mmCIF file of C-alpha atoms in Angstrom:
data_model
loop_
_atom_site.group_PDB
_atom_site.id
_atom_site.type_symbol
_atom_site.label_atom_id
_atom_site.label_comp_id
_atom_site.label_asym_id
_atom_site.label_seq_id
_atom_site.Cartn_x
_atom_site.Cartn_y
_atom_site.Cartn_z
ATOM 1 C CA MET A 27 -81.521 -39.410 -174.857
ATOM 2 C CA GLY A 28 -81.474 -37.994 -171.305
ATOM 3 C CA VAL A 29 -82.733 -39.642 -168.150
ATOM 4 C CA GLY A 30 -85.818 -41.083 -169.914
ATOM 5 C CA GLY A 31 -83.690 -42.830 -172.560
ATOM 6 C CA GLU A 32 -81.373 -44.307 -169.854
ATOM 7 C CA LYS A 33 -84.384 -45.643 -167.950
ATOM 8 C CA PHE A 34 -85.790 -47.214 -171.115
ATOM 9 C CA GLN A 35 -82.437 -48.930 -171.882
ATOM 10 C CA LEU A 36 -82.186 -50.148 -168.262
ATOM 11 C CA GLY A 37 -85.754 -51.425 -168.470
ATOM 12 C CA THR A 38 -85.035 -53.174 -171.709
ATOM 13 C CA VAL A 39 -81.859 -54.818 -170.412
ATOM 14 C CA GLY A 40 -83.696 -55.886 -167.269
ATOM 15 C CA ALA A 41 -86.516 -57.467 -169.334
ATOM 16 C CA LEU A 42 -84.082 -59.290 -171.557
ATOM 17 C CA SER A 43 -82.109 -60.611 -168.593
ATOM 18 C CA LEU A 44 -85.280 -61.727 -166.765
ATOM 19 C CA SER A 45 -86.468 -63.501 -169.932
ATOM 20 C CA VAL A 46 -83.186 -65.352 -170.425
ATOM 21 C CA VAL A 47 -82.753 -66.459 -166.737
ATOM 22 C CA SER A 48 -86.360 -67.577 -166.346
ATOM 23 C CA SER A 49 -86.553 -69.371 -169.714
ATOM 24 C CA VAL A 50 -83.312 -71.263 -169.231
ATOM 25 C CA SER A 51 -84.437 -72.160 -165.671
ATOM 26 C CA ILE A 52 -87.804 -73.529 -166.755
ATOM 27 C CA VAL A 53 -86.251 -75.554 -169.624
ATOM 28 C CA ILE A 54 -83.894 -77.274 -167.165
ATOM 29 C CA CYS A 55 -86.776 -77.848 -164.668
ATOM 30 C CA ASN A 56 -89.086 -79.231 -167.442
ATOM 31 C CA LYS A 57 -86.302 -81.406 -168.750
ATOM 32 C CA ALA A 58 -85.912 -83.008 -165.375
ATOM 33 C CA LEU A 59 -89.691 -83.383 -165.141
ATOM 34 C CA MET A 60 -90.117 -84.966 -168.532
ATOM 35 C CA SER A 61 -86.868 -86.853 -169.157
ATOM 36 C CA SER A 62 -86.216 -88.149 -165.622
ATOM 37 C CA LEU A 63 -89.751 -88.419 -164.222
ATOM 38 C CA GLY A 64 -91.662 -89.331 -167.425
ATOM 39 C CA PHE A 65 -94.219 -86.481 -167.265
ATOM 40 C CA ASN A 66 -94.557 -85.749 -170.994
ATOM 41 C CA PHE A 67 -97.767 -83.758 -170.987
ATOM 42 C CA ALA A 68 -96.362 -80.463 -172.371
ATOM 43 C CA THR A 69 -99.605 -78.768 -173.497
ATOM 44 C CA THR A 70 -101.472 -79.598 -170.231
ATOM 45 C CA LEU A 71 -98.504 -78.362 -168.247
ATOM 46 C CA THR A 72 -98.588 -75.063 -170.234
ATOM 47 C CA SER A 73 -102.231 -74.582 -169.376
ATOM 48 C CA TRP A 74 -101.323 -74.955 -165.708
ATOM 49 C CA HIS A 75 -98.547 -72.432 -166.166
ATOM 50 C CA LEU A 76 -100.941 -69.840 -167.511
ATOM 51 C CA LEU A 77 -103.537 -70.501 -164.790
ATOM 52 C CA VAL A 78 -100.893 -69.961 -162.089
ATOM 53 C CA THR A 79 -99.697 -66.825 -163.825
ATOM 54 C CA PHE A 80 -103.273 -65.428 -163.952
ATOM 55 C CA CYS A 81 -103.786 -66.230 -160.184
ATOM 56 C CA SER A 82 -100.428 -64.543 -159.384
ATOM 57 C CA LEU A 83 -101.395 -61.422 -161.351
ATOM 58 C CA HIS A 84 -104.783 -61.350 -159.698
ATOM 59 C CA VAL A 85 -103.136 -61.310 -156.292
ATOM 60 C CA ALA A 86 -100.780 -58.576 -157.536
ATOM 61 C CA LEU A 87 -103.797 -56.554 -158.748
ATOM 62 C CA TRP A 88 -105.497 -57.007 -155.386
ATOM 63 C CA MET A 89 -102.334 -55.718 -153.711
ATOM 64 C CA LYS A 90 -102.400 -52.757 -156.143
ATOM 65 C CA PHE A 91 -99.005 -53.559 -157.811
ATOM 66 C CA PHE A 92 -100.635 -52.613 -161.140
ATOM 67 C CA GLU A 93 -103.883 -51.056 -162.378
ATOM 68 C CA HIS A 94 -106.462 -52.980 -164.286
ATOM 69 C CA LYS A 95 -107.133 -51.323 -167.667
ATOM 70 C CA PRO A 96 -109.899 -53.118 -169.643
ATOM 71 C CA PHE A 97 -110.128 -52.550 -173.346
ATOM 72 C CA ASP A 98 -111.723 -54.148 -176.422
ATOM 73 C CA SER A 99 -112.864 -57.625 -175.146
ATOM 74 C CA ARG A 100 -113.020 -59.140 -178.667
ATOM 75 C CA THR A 101 -109.375 -58.296 -179.264
ATOM 76 C CA VAL A 102 -108.326 -59.751 -175.940
ATOM 77 C CA MET A 103 -110.324 -62.946 -176.537
ATOM 78 C CA GLY A 104 -109.015 -63.392 -180.056
ATOM 79 C CA PHE A 105 -105.480 -62.730 -178.990
ATOM 80 C CA GLY A 106 -105.633 -65.166 -176.043
ATOM 81 C CA VAL A 107 -107.158 -67.996 -178.145
ATOM 82 C CA LEU A 108 -104.623 -67.415 -180.910
ATOM 83 C CA ASN A 109 -101.772 -67.674 -178.434
ATOM 84 C CA GLY A 110 -103.192 -70.908 -177.080
ATOM 85 C CA ILE A 111 -103.568 -72.329 -180.548
ATOM 86 C CA SER A 112 -99.980 -71.391 -181.522
ATOM 87 C CA ILE A 113 -98.641 -73.249 -178.499
ATOM 88 C CA GLY A 114 -100.706 -76.333 -179.332
ATOM 89 C CA LEU A 115 -99.556 -76.263 -182.978
ATOM 90 C CA LEU A 116 -95.868 -76.002 -181.924
ATOM 91 C CA ASN A 117 -96.332 -79.067 -179.719
ATOM 92 C CA LEU A 118 -98.069 -80.960 -182.555
ATOM 93 C CA SER A 119 -95.264 -79.920 -184.884
ATOM 94 C CA LEU A 120 -92.745 -81.522 -182.483
ATOM 95 C CA GLY A 121 -94.907 -84.609 -182.197
ATOM 96 C CA PHE A 122 -95.308 -85.178 -185.970
ATOM 97 C CA ASN A 123 -91.811 -84.114 -187.033
ATOM 98 C CA SER A 124 -88.189 -84.975 -186.238
ATOM 99 C CA VAL A 125 -86.317 -82.766 -183.769
ATOM 100 C CA GLY A 126 -84.266 -81.360 -186.644
ATOM 101 C CA PHE A 127 -87.338 -80.331 -188.652
ATOM 102 C CA TYR A 128 -88.927 -78.855 -185.493
ATOM 103 C CA GLN A 129 -85.787 -76.678 -185.037
ATOM 104 C CA MET A 130 -86.104 -75.573 -188.666
ATOM 105 C CA THR A 131 -89.734 -74.602 -187.882
ATOM 106 C CA LYS A 132 -88.551 -72.359 -184.980
ATOM 107 C CA LEU A 133 -85.834 -70.895 -187.168
ATOM 108 C CA ALA A 134 -88.423 -69.941 -189.840
ATOM 109 C CA ILE A 135 -90.345 -67.768 -187.427
ATOM 110 C CA ILE A 136 -87.781 -64.920 -187.711
ATOM 111 C CA PRO A 137 -87.889 -64.519 -191.541
ATOM 112 C CA CYS A 138 -91.658 -64.990 -191.458
ATOM 113 C CA THR A 139 -92.014 -62.211 -188.897
ATOM 114 C CA VAL A 140 -89.811 -59.916 -190.935
ATOM 115 C CA ILE A 141 -91.878 -60.565 -194.051
ATOM 116 C CA LEU A 142 -95.153 -59.950 -192.264
ATOM 117 C CA GLU A 143 -93.970 -56.743 -190.668
ATOM 118 C CA THR A 144 -92.651 -55.489 -193.984
ATOM 119 C CA LEU A 145 -95.814 -56.273 -195.914
ATOM 120 C CA PHE A 146 -98.444 -55.181 -193.434
ATOM 121 C CA PHE A 147 -96.692 -52.604 -191.213
ATOM 122 C CA ARG A 148 -94.274 -51.074 -193.830
ATOM 123 C CA LYS A 149 -91.444 -51.694 -191.388
ATOM 124 C CA LYS A 150 -87.982 -51.512 -192.992
ATOM 125 C CA PHE A 151 -85.043 -53.710 -191.992
ATOM 126 C CA SER A 152 -81.604 -52.456 -193.007
ATOM 127 C CA ARG A 153 -79.161 -54.670 -194.834
ATOM 128 C CA SER A 154 -76.994 -54.786 -191.681
ATOM 129 C CA ILE A 155 -79.898 -56.158 -189.672
ATOM 130 C CA GLN A 156 -80.710 -58.701 -192.404
ATOM 131 C CA MET A 157 -77.083 -59.825 -192.548
ATOM 132 C CA SER A 158 -76.846 -60.245 -188.749
ATOM 133 C CA LEU A 159 -80.090 -62.309 -188.696
ATOM 134 C CA SER A 160 -78.754 -64.498 -191.484
ATOM 135 C CA VAL A 161 -75.565 -65.183 -189.450
ATOM 136 C CA LEU A 162 -77.659 -65.930 -186.355
ATOM 137 C CA LEU A 163 -79.944 -68.347 -188.218
ATOM 138 C CA LEU A 164 -76.970 -70.090 -189.793
ATOM 139 C CA GLY A 165 -75.318 -70.553 -186.403
ATOM 140 C CA VAL A 166 -78.467 -71.913 -184.707
ATOM 141 C CA GLY A 167 -79.107 -74.191 -187.680
ATOM 142 C CA VAL A 168 -75.591 -75.656 -187.501
ATOM 143 C CA ALA A 169 -75.886 -76.168 -183.765
ATOM 144 C CA THR A 170 -79.402 -77.672 -183.561
ATOM 145 C CA VAL A 171 -80.572 -79.089 -186.883
ATOM 146 C CA THR A 172 -79.441 -82.718 -187.118
ATOM 147 C CA ASP A 173 -81.933 -84.441 -189.472
ATOM 148 C CA LEU A 174 -84.755 -83.374 -191.791
ATOM 149 C CA GLN A 175 -87.407 -85.991 -192.111
ATOM 150 C CA LEU A 176 -90.309 -84.490 -194.070
ATOM 151 C CA ASN A 177 -93.994 -85.629 -194.025
ATOM 152 C CA ALA A 178 -97.112 -83.938 -195.296
ATOM 153 C CA VAL A 179 -99.038 -83.690 -191.999
ATOM 154 C CA GLY A 180 -95.973 -82.503 -190.106
ATOM 155 C CA SER A 181 -95.137 -79.862 -192.776
ATOM 156 C CA VAL A 182 -98.698 -78.452 -192.724
ATOM 157 C CA LEU A 183 -98.683 -78.326 -188.923
ATOM 158 C CA SER A 184 -95.292 -76.577 -188.883
ATOM 159 C CA LEU A 185 -96.522 -73.977 -191.431
ATOM 160 C CA LEU A 186 -99.578 -73.250 -189.350
ATOM 161 C CA ALA A 187 -97.453 -73.062 -186.168
ATOM 162 C CA ILE A 188 -95.098 -70.536 -187.782
ATOM 163 C CA ILE A 189 -97.937 -68.320 -189.038
ATOM 164 C CA THR A 190 -99.922 -68.313 -185.787
ATOM 165 C CA THR A 191 -96.801 -67.733 -183.640
ATOM 166 C CA CYS A 192 -95.686 -64.784 -185.822
ATOM 167 C CA ILE A 193 -99.137 -63.184 -185.788
ATOM 168 C CA ALA A 194 -99.537 -63.687 -182.028
ATOM 169 C CA GLN A 195 -96.138 -62.023 -181.309
ATOM 170 C CA ILE A 196 -96.784 -59.159 -183.643
ATOM 171 C CA MET A 197 -100.200 -58.651 -182.059
ATOM 172 C CA THR A 198 -98.566 -58.561 -178.596
ATOM 173 C CA ASN A 199 -96.449 -55.577 -179.661
ATOM 174 C CA THR A 200 -99.260 -53.873 -181.620
ATOM 175 C CA ILE A 201 -101.962 -54.206 -178.919
ATOM 176 C CA GLN A 202 -99.682 -52.738 -176.218
ATOM 177 C CA LYS A 203 -98.952 -49.688 -178.336
ATOM 178 C CA LYS A 204 -102.446 -49.238 -179.827
ATOM 179 C CA PHE A 205 -104.399 -49.482 -176.527
ATOM 180 C CA LYS A 206 -101.528 -48.086 -174.384
ATOM 181 C CA VAL A 207 -101.569 -51.006 -172.002
ATOM 182 C CA SER A 208 -98.570 -52.429 -170.133
ATOM 183 C CA SER A 209 -97.301 -55.959 -170.573
ATOM 184 C CA THR A 210 -98.749 -56.849 -167.151
ATOM 185 C CA GLN A 211 -102.222 -55.522 -168.051
ATOM 186 C CA LEU A 212 -102.326 -57.402 -171.341
ATOM 187 C CA LEU A 213 -101.086 -60.666 -169.814
ATOM 188 C CA TYR A 214 -103.626 -60.387 -167.010
ATOM 189 C CA GLN A 215 -106.517 -60.036 -169.394
ATOM 190 C CA SER A 216 -105.372 -62.648 -172.011
ATOM 191 C CA CYS A 217 -104.213 -65.328 -169.585
ATOM 192 C CA PRO A 218 -107.705 -66.781 -168.870
ATOM 193 C CA TYR A 219 -108.390 -67.308 -172.604
ATOM 194 C CA GLN A 220 -105.026 -68.865 -173.271
ATOM 195 C CA SER A 221 -105.296 -71.104 -170.233
ATOM 196 C CA LEU A 222 -108.802 -72.236 -171.053
ATOM 197 C CA THR A 223 -107.912 -72.961 -174.658
ATOM 198 C CA LEU A 224 -104.951 -75.202 -173.707
ATOM 199 C CA PHE A 225 -106.785 -76.670 -170.658
ATOM 200 C CA LEU A 226 -109.586 -77.944 -172.986
ATOM 201 C CA VAL A 227 -107.303 -79.124 -175.768
ATOM 202 C CA GLY A 228 -104.240 -80.201 -173.736
ATOM 203 C CA PRO A 229 -105.322 -83.592 -172.319
ATOM 204 C CA PHE A 230 -106.603 -84.754 -175.712
ATOM 205 C CA LEU A 231 -103.464 -83.468 -177.545
ATOM 206 C CA ASP A 232 -101.076 -84.970 -175.011
ATOM 207 C CA GLY A 233 -102.913 -88.267 -174.996
ATOM 208 C CA PHE A 234 -102.772 -88.406 -178.807
ATOM 209 C CA LEU A 235 -99.019 -87.676 -178.871
ATOM 210 C CA THR A 236 -97.960 -89.818 -175.870
ATOM 211 C CA ASN A 237 -100.624 -92.543 -175.697
ATOM 212 C CA GLN A 238 -100.967 -91.726 -171.963
ATOM 213 C CA ASN A 239 -103.675 -90.190 -169.786
ATOM 214 C CA VAL A 240 -102.547 -87.127 -167.899
ATOM 215 C CA PHE A 241 -105.200 -87.791 -165.179
ATOM 216 C CA ALA A 242 -104.041 -91.383 -164.677
ATOM 217 C CA PHE A 243 -100.409 -90.466 -164.193
ATOM 218 C CA ASP A 244 -98.705 -91.497 -160.970
ATOM 219 C CA TYR A 245 -98.149 -88.097 -159.194
ATOM 220 C CA THR A 246 -95.406 -88.775 -156.740
ATOM 221 C CA SER A 247 -94.160 -86.099 -154.293
ATOM 222 C CA GLN A 248 -91.147 -85.506 -156.577
ATOM 223 C CA VAL A 249 -93.310 -85.062 -159.642
ATOM 224 C CA VAL A 250 -95.624 -82.646 -157.795
ATOM 225 C CA PHE A 251 -92.587 -80.643 -156.570
ATOM 226 C CA PHE A 252 -91.190 -80.175 -160.040
ATOM 227 C CA ILE A 253 -94.644 -79.277 -161.483
ATOM 228 C CA VAL A 254 -95.089 -76.580 -158.771
ATOM 229 C CA LEU A 255 -91.645 -75.301 -159.380
ATOM 230 C CA SER A 256 -92.221 -75.209 -163.132
ATOM 231 C CA CYS A 257 -95.487 -73.296 -162.676
ATOM 232 C CA LEU A 258 -93.864 -70.748 -160.372
ATOM 233 C CA ILE A 259 -90.967 -70.100 -162.844
ATOM 234 C CA SER A 260 -93.536 -69.814 -165.660
ATOM 235 C CA VAL A 261 -94.992 -66.685 -164.009
ATOM 236 C CA SER A 262 -91.665 -64.958 -164.678
ATOM 237 C CA VAL A 263 -91.372 -66.536 -168.150
ATOM 238 C CA ASN A 264 -94.844 -65.329 -169.259
ATOM 239 C CA PHE A 265 -94.431 -61.842 -167.782
ATOM 240 C CA SER A 266 -90.948 -61.359 -169.257
ATOM 241 C CA THR A 267 -92.172 -62.521 -172.726
ATOM 242 C CA PHE A 268 -94.848 -59.810 -172.939
ATOM 243 C CA LEU A 269 -92.464 -57.318 -171.421
ATOM 244 C CA VAL A 270 -89.674 -57.968 -173.985
ATOM 245 C CA ILE A 271 -91.991 -57.880 -177.010
ATOM 246 C CA GLY A 272 -93.621 -54.658 -175.663
ATOM 247 C CA LYS A 273 -90.291 -52.922 -175.138
ATOM 248 C CA THR A 274 -88.470 -54.184 -178.257
ATOM 249 C CA SER A 275 -90.032 -56.043 -181.139
ATOM 250 C CA PRO A 276 -91.199 -59.584 -182.165
ATOM 251 C CA VAL A 277 -87.961 -60.057 -184.153
ATOM 252 C CA THR A 278 -85.777 -59.142 -181.151
ATOM 253 C CA TYR A 279 -87.776 -61.598 -179.040
ATOM 254 C CA GLN A 280 -87.081 -64.368 -181.538
ATOM 255 C CA VAL A 281 -83.377 -63.500 -181.505
ATOM 256 C CA LEU A 282 -83.493 -63.760 -177.738
ATOM 257 C CA GLY A 283 -85.185 -67.109 -178.037
ATOM 258 C CA HIS A 284 -82.269 -68.479 -180.088
ATOM 259 C CA LEU A 285 -79.843 -67.142 -177.488
ATOM 260 C CA LYS A 286 -81.777 -69.203 -174.931
ATOM 261 C CA THR A 287 -81.438 -72.278 -177.167
ATOM 262 C CA CYS A 288 -77.654 -71.868 -177.243
ATOM 263 C CA LEU A 289 -77.555 -71.369 -173.474
ATOM 264 C CA VAL A 290 -79.716 -74.443 -172.880
ATOM 265 C CA LEU A 291 -77.393 -76.540 -175.113
ATOM 266 C CA THR A 292 -74.362 -75.228 -173.142
ATOM 267 C CA PHE A 293 -75.937 -75.811 -169.748
ATOM 268 C CA GLY A 294 -77.072 -79.254 -170.821
ATOM 269 C CA TYR A 295 -73.516 -80.198 -171.730
ATOM 270 C CA VAL A 296 -71.914 -78.661 -168.637
ATOM 271 C CA LEU A 297 -74.529 -79.618 -165.942
ATOM 272 C CA LEU A 298 -76.324 -82.646 -167.408
ATOM 273 C CA HIS A 299 -73.493 -84.052 -169.513
ATOM 274 C CA ASP A 300 -75.549 -84.259 -172.674
ATOM 275 C CA PRO A 301 -73.718 -85.403 -175.827
ATOM 276 C CA PHE A 302 -71.869 -82.498 -177.457
ATOM 277 C CA SER A 303 -69.884 -82.190 -180.675
ATOM 278 C CA TRP A 304 -67.618 -79.732 -182.383
ATOM 279 C CA ARG A 305 -70.567 -78.922 -184.691
ATOM 280 C CA ASN A 306 -72.605 -77.785 -181.666
ATOM 281 C CA ILE A 307 -69.716 -75.606 -180.472
ATOM 282 C CA LEU A 308 -69.160 -74.097 -183.974
ATOM 283 C CA GLY A 309 -72.899 -73.356 -184.396
ATOM 284 C CA ILE A 310 -73.156 -71.668 -180.970
ATOM 285 C CA LEU A 311 -70.135 -69.494 -181.699
ATOM 286 C CA ILE A 312 -71.594 -68.409 -185.110
ATOM 287 C CA ALA A 313 -74.965 -67.704 -183.473
ATOM 288 C CA VAL A 314 -73.338 -65.594 -180.782
ATOM 289 C CA VAL A 315 -71.570 -63.552 -183.454
ATOM 290 C CA GLY A 316 -74.958 -62.999 -185.184
ATOM 291 C CA MET A 317 -76.567 -61.955 -181.942
ATOM 292 C CA VAL A 318 -73.754 -59.535 -181.116
ATOM 293 C CA LEU A 319 -74.005 -57.995 -184.628
ATOM 294 C CA TYR A 320 -77.774 -57.748 -184.371
ATOM 295 C CA SER A 321 -77.561 -55.978 -181.025
ATOM 296 C CA TYR A 322 -74.870 -53.609 -182.228
ATOM 297 C CA PHE A 323 -76.745 -52.593 -185.390
ATOM 298 C CA CYS A 324 -80.047 -52.143 -183.518
ATOM 299 C CA THR A 325 -78.327 -49.908 -180.990
ATOM 300 C CA VAL A 326 -76.696 -47.840 -183.688
ATOM 301 C CA GLU A 327 -79.922 -47.392 -185.663
ATOM 302 C CA THR A 328 -81.831 -46.499 -182.487
ATOM 303 C CA GLN A 329 -79.292 -43.848 -181.603
ATOM 304 C CA GLN A 330 -79.408 -42.446 -185.129
ATOM 305 C CA LYS A 331 -83.207 -42.159 -184.938
ATOM 306 C CA SER A 332 -82.991 -40.486 -181.526
ATOM 307 C CA ILE A 333 -80.512 -37.938 -182.912
ATOM 308 C CA GLU A 334 -82.699 -37.257 -185.914
ATOM 309 C CA VAL A 335 -85.718 -36.701 -183.736
ATOM 310 C CA SER A 336 -83.782 -34.413 -181.342
ATOM 311 C CA GLN A 337 -82.529 -32.299 -184.273
ATOM 312 C CA GLN A 338 -86.039 -32.045 -185.702
ATOM 313 C CA GLN A 339 -87.316 -30.843 -182.385
ATOM 314 C CA VAL A 340 -84.572 -28.310 -182.095
ATOM 315 C CA LYS A 341 -85.337 -26.940 -185.584
ATOM 316 C CA GLU A 342 -89.057 -26.649 -184.732
ATOM 317 C CA THR A 343 -88.211 -24.870 -181.443
ATOM 318 C CA GLU A 344 -85.873 -22.404 -183.204
ATOM 319 C CA SER A 345 -88.312 -21.588 -185.967
ATOM 320 C CA SER A 346 -91.475 -21.031 -183.853
ATOM 321 C CA PRO A 347 -90.265 -17.884 -181.957
ATOM 322 C CA LEU A 348 -89.317 -16.110 -185.199
ATOM 323 C CA ILE A 349 -92.872 -16.442 -186.537
ATOM 324 C CA SER A 350 -94.365 -15.334 -183.247
ATOM 325 C CA ASP A 351 -92.134 -12.240 -183.009
ATOM 326 C CA SER A 352 -92.921 -11.155 -186.552
ATOM 327 C CA LEU A 353 -96.622 -11.569 -186.086
ATOM 328 C CA SER A 354 -96.553 -9.633 -182.739
ATOM 329 C CA LYS A 355 -94.783 -6.681 -184.477
ATOM 330 C CA VAL A 356 -97.516 -6.458 -187.101
ATOM 331 C CA GLU A 357 -100.264 -6.644 -184.550
ATOM 332 C CA ASN A 358 -98.683 -3.852 -182.458
ATOM 333 C CA GLY A 359 -97.779 -1.682 -185.442
ATOM 334 C CA GLY A 360 -94.101 -2.191 -184.789
ATOM 335 C CA GLY A 361 -91.241 -2.611 -187.169
ATOM 336 C CA ASP A 362 -89.290 -0.071 -189.253
ATOM 337 C CA ALA A 363 -90.605 1.250 -192.520
ATOM 338 C CA ASP A 364 -87.516 -0.072 -194.353
ATOM 339 C CA ASP A 365 -88.083 -3.640 -193.024
ATOM 340 C CA GLU A 366 -89.114 -6.253 -195.508
ATOM 341 C CA PRO A 367 -92.905 -6.841 -195.402
ATOM 342 C CA LEU A 368 -94.002 -9.836 -193.423
ATOM 343 C CA LYS A 369 -95.029 -12.822 -195.654
ATOM 344 C CA VAL A 370 -98.003 -14.206 -193.831
ATOM 345 C CA PRO A 371 -98.738 -17.877 -194.506
ATOM 346 C CA MET A 372 -101.638 -18.608 -196.832
ATOM 347 C CA TRP A 373 -103.315 -20.843 -194.221
ATOM 348 C CA SER A 374 -103.492 -18.030 -191.639
ATOM 349 C CA SER A 375 -107.157 -17.020 -191.648
ATOM 350 C CA LYS A 376 -106.501 -14.098 -189.299
ATOM 351 C CA TYR A 377 -104.524 -12.239 -192.021
ATOM 352 C CA SER A 378 -106.365 -13.443 -195.158
ATOM 353 C CA ARG A 379 -108.140 -10.922 -197.370
ATOM 354 C CA THR A 380 -111.829 -10.492 -197.208
#
């Protein structure tokens, strides 16, 4: 592992911690904004989040905190629009379905991501990982799913939301590795397309779901304060999302998302005195066990892969000098007469017969 491995682990832990803290903070802030102040325009608010994030990154670029690295514009545009559509579909799913069915929709993202990565990227998930994910999903389901009221439109919207979210998160990981761009560089280039998509669709979507006009809302000083606070926290949320997916995987990010759900439920009960039951407590405990198992098995498998890579490198290093020494003896006419003749590889054109 060495120093590089330790830095990678510290970076991953830092990204995960930043994602958890910022996401829980913005949920509490948005809950106060929507529940207490009546600002229920989620899609429009998200477009403002992304716009503020882009402006913040533009300032950071101007101050040379990171380097702009342009790449395939079509890929960036498609990725940004797809992200915006997935957010809109998730909001529509919540609007057309019960809270319980919406939670089931979010739970289905993990198995869907696993299936897509297995089919299209040949990625293998061990039985230990599959078992830990099952425990996690069971716990979150027990803690959050209360009722399941099905309807045709809501079911179709949920299915589309699941598919687009999975593809968008897999693309986040794939693009960063394929084009060798950092999470900051990818977020900076895709933010305008995400923001524009939601800014155009948001007011109509929110108006359809709430029967209110976002531009006719009474923006008091308290409402403006919480909107600004939510937008500032969103910079950290968006950055940490890309950072976590880039450093780990889409599945790990979804596991982290369910950890945030459990934390939000806990904070809601402790700080906001939301109604809580033994079923919520049991579900959270089961989910935590699943998360611990998932983290443990991922760590073990990562260490095993690192050991295998190190052993392979050692073998290659040990074998190379032997071949070089033998070839140098032949070239210089060295070696004893009783030595075994050198078996030159067939692909070596320098020693092939004419």
